[in-house]
Amino acid sequence: MPNVRVTIDGREVSVPAGSTILDAASVAGVEIDQLCAHAALKPIGACRICLVEVEKQRVLQPACTFPVSDGMVVHTDTDRVKDARRFVLQLLFSERNHFCMYCQMSGSCELQDLAYKYQLTHWEYDRGFPKLGVDASRKYFVMDHNRCILCRRCIRACDELVGNGTLGLKNRGAQTMVIADFDVPFGESSCVACGSCLQVCPTGALGDRASAYMGNAAEITRAKSRCMACPVGCGVELIVRDNRVIRVEGDWDAEPNRGLLCELGRFVPLYDQRRRLYTPLVKNGAVYEQADWDVAAKTVAAKLKAAGDGLVTVVSGFATSEAAAALKGWPGKKVQLEGAALDGNGASLADLDEADLFVVINTDLSKSYQVAGFAIKRAVRNRGARLVLLTDGEDGMANWATAKWPAASADQVLQVAKDAQAPVILAGPDGLQVAQALAKKLARAKMFIFSRGGNALGLAAAGIGAAFDGQKASAYYVVAGEAYSVDAALLNKLKAADFVVVQTSYREPWEGIADVLLPSPTMAEKSGTMTNVEGKTAQVTAGVKTKRPSEVEVIQKVGALL
Amino acid sequence: MADKVTLCTDWLDVCSGCHMSILDIDERIVELIKHVQILSTPVTDLKHPPEEGCDVGILTGSVSNDHQEEVAKQMRERCKILISLGDCAVFGGICTMRNFFDVEQVLERGYVTTESTEPGSKVPRSCEIAKLFPQVKAVDQVVKVDLHIPGCPPPADAIWYAITELLAGRIPVLSDDKLTYE
């Protein structure tokens, strides 16, 4: 596409034809105030805060939607523009009930920031104090319609990014309301609790419960890290106040998730009700006794030594690759807690946004690896891509699927795939064989096989790739981290073993089973690397500091005595 | 005294925090009274602005009942420059939370059904008690206001800045840390 020349506040830039004034301004390094516009969302010109003066245009134009043309001259900072923005702000504040003094988002609110910037000391128009509701039917966050400015960011995030299409509008004009599905309570809607709408809301209309009143923008720090709950390996921002994670947000700059997270990554870690383990506990008869690190390490090492090659080390996908590397040289077998490390064909998850046919095998992407599921939903919803589910059971993706066939009918897919330009096969452990067989017949397909453990491929690279095979061992050393859904069969095996050590963040589900419990940092407290389903290695960064030894230090402490 | 600027303040539907914030100008009050004669405030002996008027009036709090409306109107009539101070005066503030309910519901909740209320309590209905308006209003919804200083409470620095600007004959322009809604 040819470029056009645009002058913004005296700075001439060359941008592709079809760019908006807002795009061109960012190239020119000119900041234009915005509320409904968001870098990750398509512009709709809902709020009119970004109004600018375009020469030869009779009226002010919204920068976020107005396309540039060659020779266009734009002014973003004239008195006319500022007056218009002040007027728009006055209208926004007069429409509903905006009271910063008791709003949890005060200090982190884009609407408030603009009101300060434009020095609004009061609202010029009469307020109707409309009686609007608060919908607190969702577990993790609350919708307060009183603070909604109808920018539709939440609706667009749910539609364009997550592809879920839960949110919408009802009525028109001043009666317009954000609703879920056919106007049901949010908690009873098709919402998947990914929190993407919460993250893009510019006001206090959507408020996080866990971090309410816990710290505003000036009081928090952000640490970029990775979610290790599944092998998608989403980039997260840990929102920290006083050395405590109060909230988790998706990192807009991170691949493969580009700002999105699922319930598991955003909310679940903050609601973990299990008891943290802070000091080593050694079982004496039926009770655990606190032990200092040296005593605990000695006790553990003596027993492990005695077990020799009868030792099985079980490592969770929550462990960093560095922890796996530190286990090098330990006797006995080493296996993964959640299951075997599985690998696709080296495709990038960014390819999901180019794919026109998705084949998902025996894996419900609405429950596991959800952020990959979001990519499929948005492709189906917004690009007309097709989704074929090969599954014998229920599947939460069924509403997005073109077809849902039994896994045995994989060959039918070949027929469908004939006219597909960019087919993609996705499967978890339960779809492995079918996926591999299909990939052989459909060689151009990109394939993702998701392991159960988050850092499965990172552990595999350090030589720990196999699944626990059920063989009896005389001693187990489990590097569990914060693993929560642990296979009952494995727990039973551990119960039968002579000696079990678990390095874990929480007492549950290990208490009673382990002979020694060694504390472990959580995701938010550890540093290292993980390798995701694409085979890409990313940095895990501690958002909070702890004086307790790291995962690696504990392994080294014990290992030194072996 | 004759050449001093005269000041009256009063509070309407408030927690009184805004007056505390006025006092938070601390030792600067010594400097203030060199230039300003304080005639009436809720925390001094004289409660009402004098009939002959004053230069500057400050109102804190929202207008929630007919009594407060009278107070606001009297202040407006008797002062040249009226400042509405604090979120309740400027926006209606936290008092507007009751705008979601009918007056009768509010009275029932306040006097009868509150957990700490003794059983059998009744809503006081004496004609001497001010009548609640159906909706809480900001001061500028009742009388003309010349200067708004929002904040819950407004920072003492913002109050001091506004007063000293007025004394210097300028219109105060609040910005940065002097402009807050919380």
Coordinates of N, CA and C in Angstrom, one line a residue, chain A residues 118-251:
Chain A
Y118 N -7.4 17.8 32.3 CA -8.1 18.9 31.7 C -8.7 19.8 32.8
Q119 N -8.2 19.6 34.1 CA -8.5 20.5 35.2 C -10.0 20.7 35.4
L120 N -10.7 19.6 35.4 CA -12.2 19.7 35.8 C -12.3 19.8 37.3
T121 N -12.8 20.9 37.8 CA -13.0 21.1 39.2 C -14.4 20.7 39.6
H122 N -15.3 20.6 38.7 CA -16.7 20.3 39.0 C -17.4 19.8 37.8
W123 N -18.6 19.3 37.9 CA -19.3 18.9 36.7 C -20.3 20.1 36.4
E124 N -20.2 20.5 35.1 CA -21.0 21.7 34.8 C -22.5 21.4 34.5
Y125 N -22.8 20.1 34.2 CA -24.2 19.8 33.9 C -24.8 19.1 35.0
D126 N -26.1 19.3 35.0 CA -26.9 18.7 36.1 C -26.8 17.2 36.0
R127 N -26.7 16.5 37.2 CA -26.7 15.1 37.2 C -28.1 14.5 37.5
G128 N -28.4 13.4 36.8 CA -29.7 12.8 37.0 C -29.6 11.8 38.1
F129 N -28.5 11.4 38.6 CA -28.3 10.3 39.6 C -29.2 9.1 39.2
P130 N -28.9 8.6 37.9 CA -29.7 7.4 37.5 C -29.5 6.3 38.5
K131 N -30.5 5.5 38.8 CA -30.4 4.4 39.7 C -29.9 3.2 38.9
L132 N -28.6 2.9 38.8 CA -28.0 1.8 38.0 C -27.5 0.7 39.0
G133 N -27.5 -0.5 38.4 CA -27.2 -1.6 39.3 C -25.7 -1.9 39.3
V134 N -25.4 -2.8 40.3 CA -24.1 -3.4 40.4 C -24.3 -4.9 40.2
D135 N -23.6 -5.5 39.3 CA -23.7 -6.9 39.1 C -22.5 -7.6 39.7
A136 N -22.7 -8.2 40.9 CA -21.6 -8.9 41.6 C -21.7 -10.4 41.5
S137 N -22.4 -10.9 40.4 CA -22.6 -12.3 40.3 C -21.4 -13.1 39.8
R138 N -20.4 -12.4 39.4 CA -19.2 -13.1 39.0 C -18.2 -13.3 40.2
K139 N -17.5 -14.4 40.1 CA -16.6 -14.7 41.3 C -15.5 -13.7 41.5
Y140 N -14.8 -13.3 40.4 CA -13.6 -12.6 40.5 C -13.7 -11.1 40.4
F141 N -14.7 -10.6 39.6 CA -14.8 -9.2 39.5 C -16.2 -8.7 39.3
V142 N -16.4 -7.4 39.6 CA -17.7 -6.9 39.7 C -18.0 -5.8 38.6
M143 N -19.2 -5.8 38.1 CA -19.6 -4.8 37.1 C -20.4 -3.8 37.8
D144 N -19.9 -2.5 37.8 CA -20.7 -1.4 38.4 C -21.1 -0.5 37.3
H145 N -22.4 -0.6 36.9 CA -22.9 0.2 35.7 C -22.8 1.7 36.0
N146 N -22.8 2.1 37.2 CA -22.7 3.5 37.6 C -21.5 4.2 37.0
R147 N -20.4 3.4 36.8 CA -19.1 3.9 36.4 C -18.8 3.6 35.0
C148 N -19.7 3.1 34.3 CA -19.5 2.7 32.9 C -19.7 3.9 32.0
I149 N -18.7 4.1 31.0 CA -18.9 5.2 30.1 C -19.2 4.7 28.7
L150 N -19.6 3.4 28.6 CA -20.0 2.8 27.3 C -19.0 2.9 26.2
C151 N -17.7 2.8 26.6 CA -16.6 2.8 25.6 C -16.6 1.5 24.8
R152 N -17.2 0.5 25.3 CA -17.3 -0.8 24.7 C -16.0 -1.6 24.5
R153 N -15.0 -1.1 25.3 CA -13.7 -1.9 25.3 C -13.9 -3.3 25.7
C154 N -14.7 -3.5 26.8 CA -14.9 -4.9 27.3 C -15.6 -5.7 26.2
I155 N -16.6 -5.1 25.5 CA -17.3 -5.9 24.5 C -16.4 -6.3 23.4
R156 N -15.5 -5.4 23.0 CA -14.6 -5.6 21.9 C -13.6 -6.7 22.3
A157 N -13.1 -6.6 23.5 CA -12.1 -7.6 24.0 C -12.7 -9.0 24.0
C158 N -13.9 -9.1 24.5 CA -14.6 -10.4 24.5 C -14.8 -10.9 23.1
D159 N -15.1 -10.0 22.2 CA -15.4 -10.4 20.8 C -14.1 -10.6 20.0
E160 N -13.3 -9.5 19.9 CA -12.2 -9.5 19.0 C -11.0 -10.4 19.5
L161 N -10.8 -10.4 20.8 CA -9.6 -11.1 21.3 C -9.9 -12.5 21.8
V162 N -11.0 -12.6 22.6 CA -11.3 -13.8 23.2 C -12.2 -14.7 22.4
G163 N -12.9 -14.0 21.5 CA -13.8 -14.7 20.6 C -15.0 -15.3 21.3
N164 N -15.3 -14.9 22.5 CA -16.3 -15.5 23.3 C -17.7 -14.8 23.0
G165 N -17.7 -13.5 22.7 CA -18.9 -12.9 22.4 C -20.0 -12.9 23.5
T166 N -19.5 -12.9 24.7 CA -20.5 -12.9 25.8 C -21.1 -11.5 26.0
L167 N -20.3 -10.4 25.8 CA -20.8 -9.1 26.2 C -21.4 -8.4 25.0
G168 N -22.4 -7.6 25.3 CA -23.1 -6.8 24.2 C -23.8 -5.6 24.8
L169 N -24.6 -5.0 24.0 CA -25.3 -3.8 24.5 C -26.8 -4.0 24.4
K170 N -27.6 -3.4 25.3 CA -29.0 -3.3 25.0 C -29.4 -1.9 25.1
N171 N -30.6 -1.6 24.5 CA -31.1 -0.2 24.4 C -30.3 0.7 23.6
R172 N -30.7 2.0 23.5 CA -30.0 2.9 22.7 C -29.8 4.2 23.5
G173 N -28.9 5.1 23.1 CA -28.8 6.4 23.7 C -28.4 6.3 25.2
A174 N -29.0 7.2 26.0 CA -28.7 7.3 27.4 C -29.1 6.0 28.1
Q175 N -30.0 5.2 27.5 CA -30.5 4.0 28.2 C -29.6 2.8 27.9
T176 N -28.5 3.0 27.1 CA -27.7 1.9 26.7 C -27.0 1.2 27.9
M177 N -27.0 -0.1 27.9 CA -26.4 -0.8 29.0 C -25.5 -2.0 28.5
V178 N -24.4 -2.2 29.1 CA -23.6 -3.4 28.8 C -24.2 -4.6 29.4
I179 N -24.5 -5.6 28.6 CA -25.1 -6.8 29.1 C -24.3 -8.1 28.8
A180 N -24.6 -9.2 29.4 CA -24.1 -10.5 29.1 C -25.1 -11.3 28.4
D181 N -24.8 -12.0 27.3 CA -25.7 -12.8 26.6 C -27.1 -12.1 26.3
F182 N -28.2 -12.7 26.7 CA -29.5 -12.1 26.5 C -29.9 -11.4 27.8
D183 N -29.0 -10.6 28.3 CA -29.3 -9.8 29.6 C -29.5 -10.7 30.7
V184 N -28.6 -11.6 31.0 CA -28.6 -12.5 32.2 C -27.5 -11.9 33.1
P185 N -27.6 -12.3 34.4 CA -26.5 -11.9 35.3 C -25.2 -12.4 34.8
F186 N -24.1 -11.6 34.9 CA -22.8 -12.0 34.3 C -22.4 -13.3 34.8
G187 N -22.6 -13.6 36.1 CA -22.2 -14.9 36.6 C -22.9 -16.1 36.1
E188 N -24.1 -15.9 35.4 CA -24.8 -17.0 34.9 C -24.7 -17.0 33.3
S189 N -23.8 -16.2 32.8 CA -23.7 -16.0 31.4 C -22.7 -17.0 30.8
S190 N -22.4 -16.9 29.5 CA -21.4 -17.7 28.9 C -20.0 -17.2 29.1
C191 N -19.8 -16.3 30.1 CA -18.5 -15.7 30.5 C -17.6 -16.9 30.9
V192 N -16.3 -16.8 30.5 CA -15.4 -17.9 30.8 C -14.4 -17.4 31.9
A193 N -14.7 -16.2 32.5 CA -13.9 -15.6 33.6 C -12.4 -15.5 33.2
C194 N -12.1 -15.1 32.0 CA -10.7 -14.9 31.6 C -10.3 -13.5 32.1
G195 N -11.2 -12.6 32.3 CA -10.8 -11.3 32.9 C -10.2 -10.3 31.9
S196 N -10.3 -10.6 30.6 CA -9.8 -9.7 29.6 C -10.5 -8.4 29.6
C197 N -11.9 -8.4 29.8 CA -12.7 -7.2 29.8 C -12.2 -6.3 31.0
L198 N -11.9 -7.0 32.1 CA -11.5 -6.3 33.4 C -10.2 -5.6 33.1
Q199 N -9.3 -6.2 32.3 CA -8.0 -5.6 32.1 C -8.1 -4.4 31.2
V200 N -9.1 -4.3 30.3 CA -9.1 -3.2 29.3 C -10.1 -2.1 29.8
C201 N -10.8 -2.3 30.9 CA -11.8 -1.3 31.3 C -11.0 0.0 31.8
P202 N -11.4 1.1 31.2 CA -10.6 2.3 31.6 C -11.1 3.0 32.8
T203 N -12.3 2.6 33.4 CA -12.8 3.2 34.6 C -13.0 2.2 35.7
G204 N -13.8 2.5 36.6 CA -14.0 1.5 37.7 C -15.3 0.7 37.4
A205 N -15.7 0.6 36.2 CA -16.9 -0.1 35.9 C -16.7 -1.6 36.1
L206 N -15.5 -2.1 35.8 CA -15.2 -3.5 36.1 C -14.1 -3.4 37.1
G207 N -14.3 -4.0 38.3 CA -13.4 -4.0 39.4 C -13.0 -5.3 39.9
D208 N -11.7 -5.6 40.0 CA -11.2 -6.8 40.5 C -11.5 -6.9 42.0
R209 N -12.0 -8.1 42.5 CA -12.3 -8.2 43.9 C -11.1 -8.3 44.7
A210 N -10.1 -9.2 44.3 CA -9.0 -9.5 45.1 C -8.1 -8.3 45.4
S211 N -8.0 -7.4 44.4 CA -7.1 -6.3 44.6 C -7.8 -4.9 44.8
A212 N -9.1 -5.0 45.1 CA -9.9 -3.8 45.4 C -9.3 -3.0 46.6
Y213 N -9.0 -1.8 46.3 CA -8.5 -0.8 47.4 C -7.1 -1.3 47.9
M214 N -6.4 -2.2 47.1 CA -5.1 -2.7 47.6 C -3.9 -1.9 47.1
G215 N -4.2 -1.0 46.2 CA -3.0 -0.2 45.7 C -3.4 0.4 44.3
N216 N -3.1 1.7 44.2 CA -3.4 2.3 42.9 C -2.1 2.4 42.0
A217 N -2.3 3.0 40.9 CA -1.2 3.0 39.9 C 0.1 3.5 40.5
A218 N 0.1 4.4 41.4 CA 1.3 5.0 41.9 C 1.9 4.1 43.0
E219 N 1.1 3.2 43.5 CA 1.6 2.4 44.7 C 2.1 1.1 44.3
I220 N 1.8 0.7 43.1 CA 2.2 -0.7 42.7 C 3.4 -0.7 41.8
T221 N 4.0 -1.9 41.7 CA 5.1 -2.1 40.7 C 4.6 -3.3 39.8
R222 N 5.2 -3.4 38.6 CA 4.8 -4.5 37.7 C 6.1 -5.3 37.4
A223 N 5.9 -6.6 37.4 CA 7.0 -7.5 37.1 C 6.5 -8.4 35.9
K224 N 7.3 -8.4 34.8 CA 6.9 -9.3 33.7 C 7.4 -10.7 34.0
S225 N 6.5 -11.7 33.9 CA 7.0 -13.0 34.1 C 6.1 -14.0 33.2
R226 N 6.1 -15.2 33.6 CA 5.3 -16.2 32.8 C 4.4 -17.0 33.7
C227 N 3.3 -17.4 33.2 CA 2.4 -18.3 33.9 C 2.9 -19.7 33.6
M228 N 3.1 -20.5 34.6 CA 3.6 -21.9 34.4 C 2.5 -22.9 34.6
A229 N 1.3 -22.5 34.6 CA 0.2 -23.4 34.8 C -0.1 -24.4 33.7
C230 N 0.3 -24.0 32.5 CA 0.1 -24.9 31.3 C 1.1 -24.5 30.3
P231 N 1.3 -25.4 29.3 CA 2.4 -25.1 28.3 C 2.2 -24.1 27.3
V232 N 1.1 -23.3 27.4 CA 0.9 -22.2 26.5 C 2.0 -21.1 26.9
G233 N 2.2 -21.1 28.2 CA 3.3 -20.2 28.7 C 3.0 -18.7 28.5
C234 N 1.9 -18.2 28.9 CA 1.5 -16.8 28.7 C 2.4 -15.9 29.5
G235 N 2.6 -14.7 28.8 CA 3.3 -13.7 29.5 C 2.4 -13.0 30.5
V236 N 2.8 -12.8 31.7 CA 2.0 -12.1 32.7 C 2.7 -10.9 33.3
E237 N 1.9 -10.0 33.8 CA 2.5 -8.9 34.6 C 2.0 -9.1 36.0
L238 N 2.9 -9.3 36.9 CA 2.6 -9.4 38.3 C 2.4 -8.0 38.9
I239 N 1.3 -7.7 39.4 CA 1.0 -6.4 40.0 C 1.3 -6.5 41.5
V240 N 2.4 -5.8 42.0 CA 2.9 -6.1 43.3 C 2.8 -4.8 44.2
R241 N 2.3 -5.0 45.4 CA 2.4 -3.9 46.4 C 2.9 -4.5 47.7
D242 N 3.8 -3.8 48.3 CA 4.4 -4.2 49.5 C 4.8 -5.7 49.5
N243 N 5.6 -6.0 48.4 CA 6.1 -7.4 48.2 C 5.0 -8.5 48.2
R244 N 3.8 -8.1 47.7 CA 2.7 -9.0 47.6 C 2.1 -8.9 46.3
V245 N 1.8 -10.0 45.6 CA 1.1 -9.9 44.4 C -0.4 -9.7 44.6
I246 N -0.9 -8.6 44.2 CA -2.3 -8.3 44.4 C -3.2 -8.6 43.2
R247 N -2.5 -8.7 42.0 CA -3.3 -9.0 40.8 C -2.4 -9.5 39.8
V248 N -2.9 -10.2 38.8 CA -2.1 -10.6 37.7 C -2.8 -10.1 36.4
E249 N -2.0 -9.5 35.5 CA -2.5 -9.1 34.2 C -1.8 -9.7 33.1
G250 N -2.4 -9.8 32.0 CA -1.8 -10.3 30.8 C -0.8 -9.3 30.2
D251 N 0.4 -9.8 29.8 CA 1.4 -8.9 29.2 C 1.1 -8.6 27.8

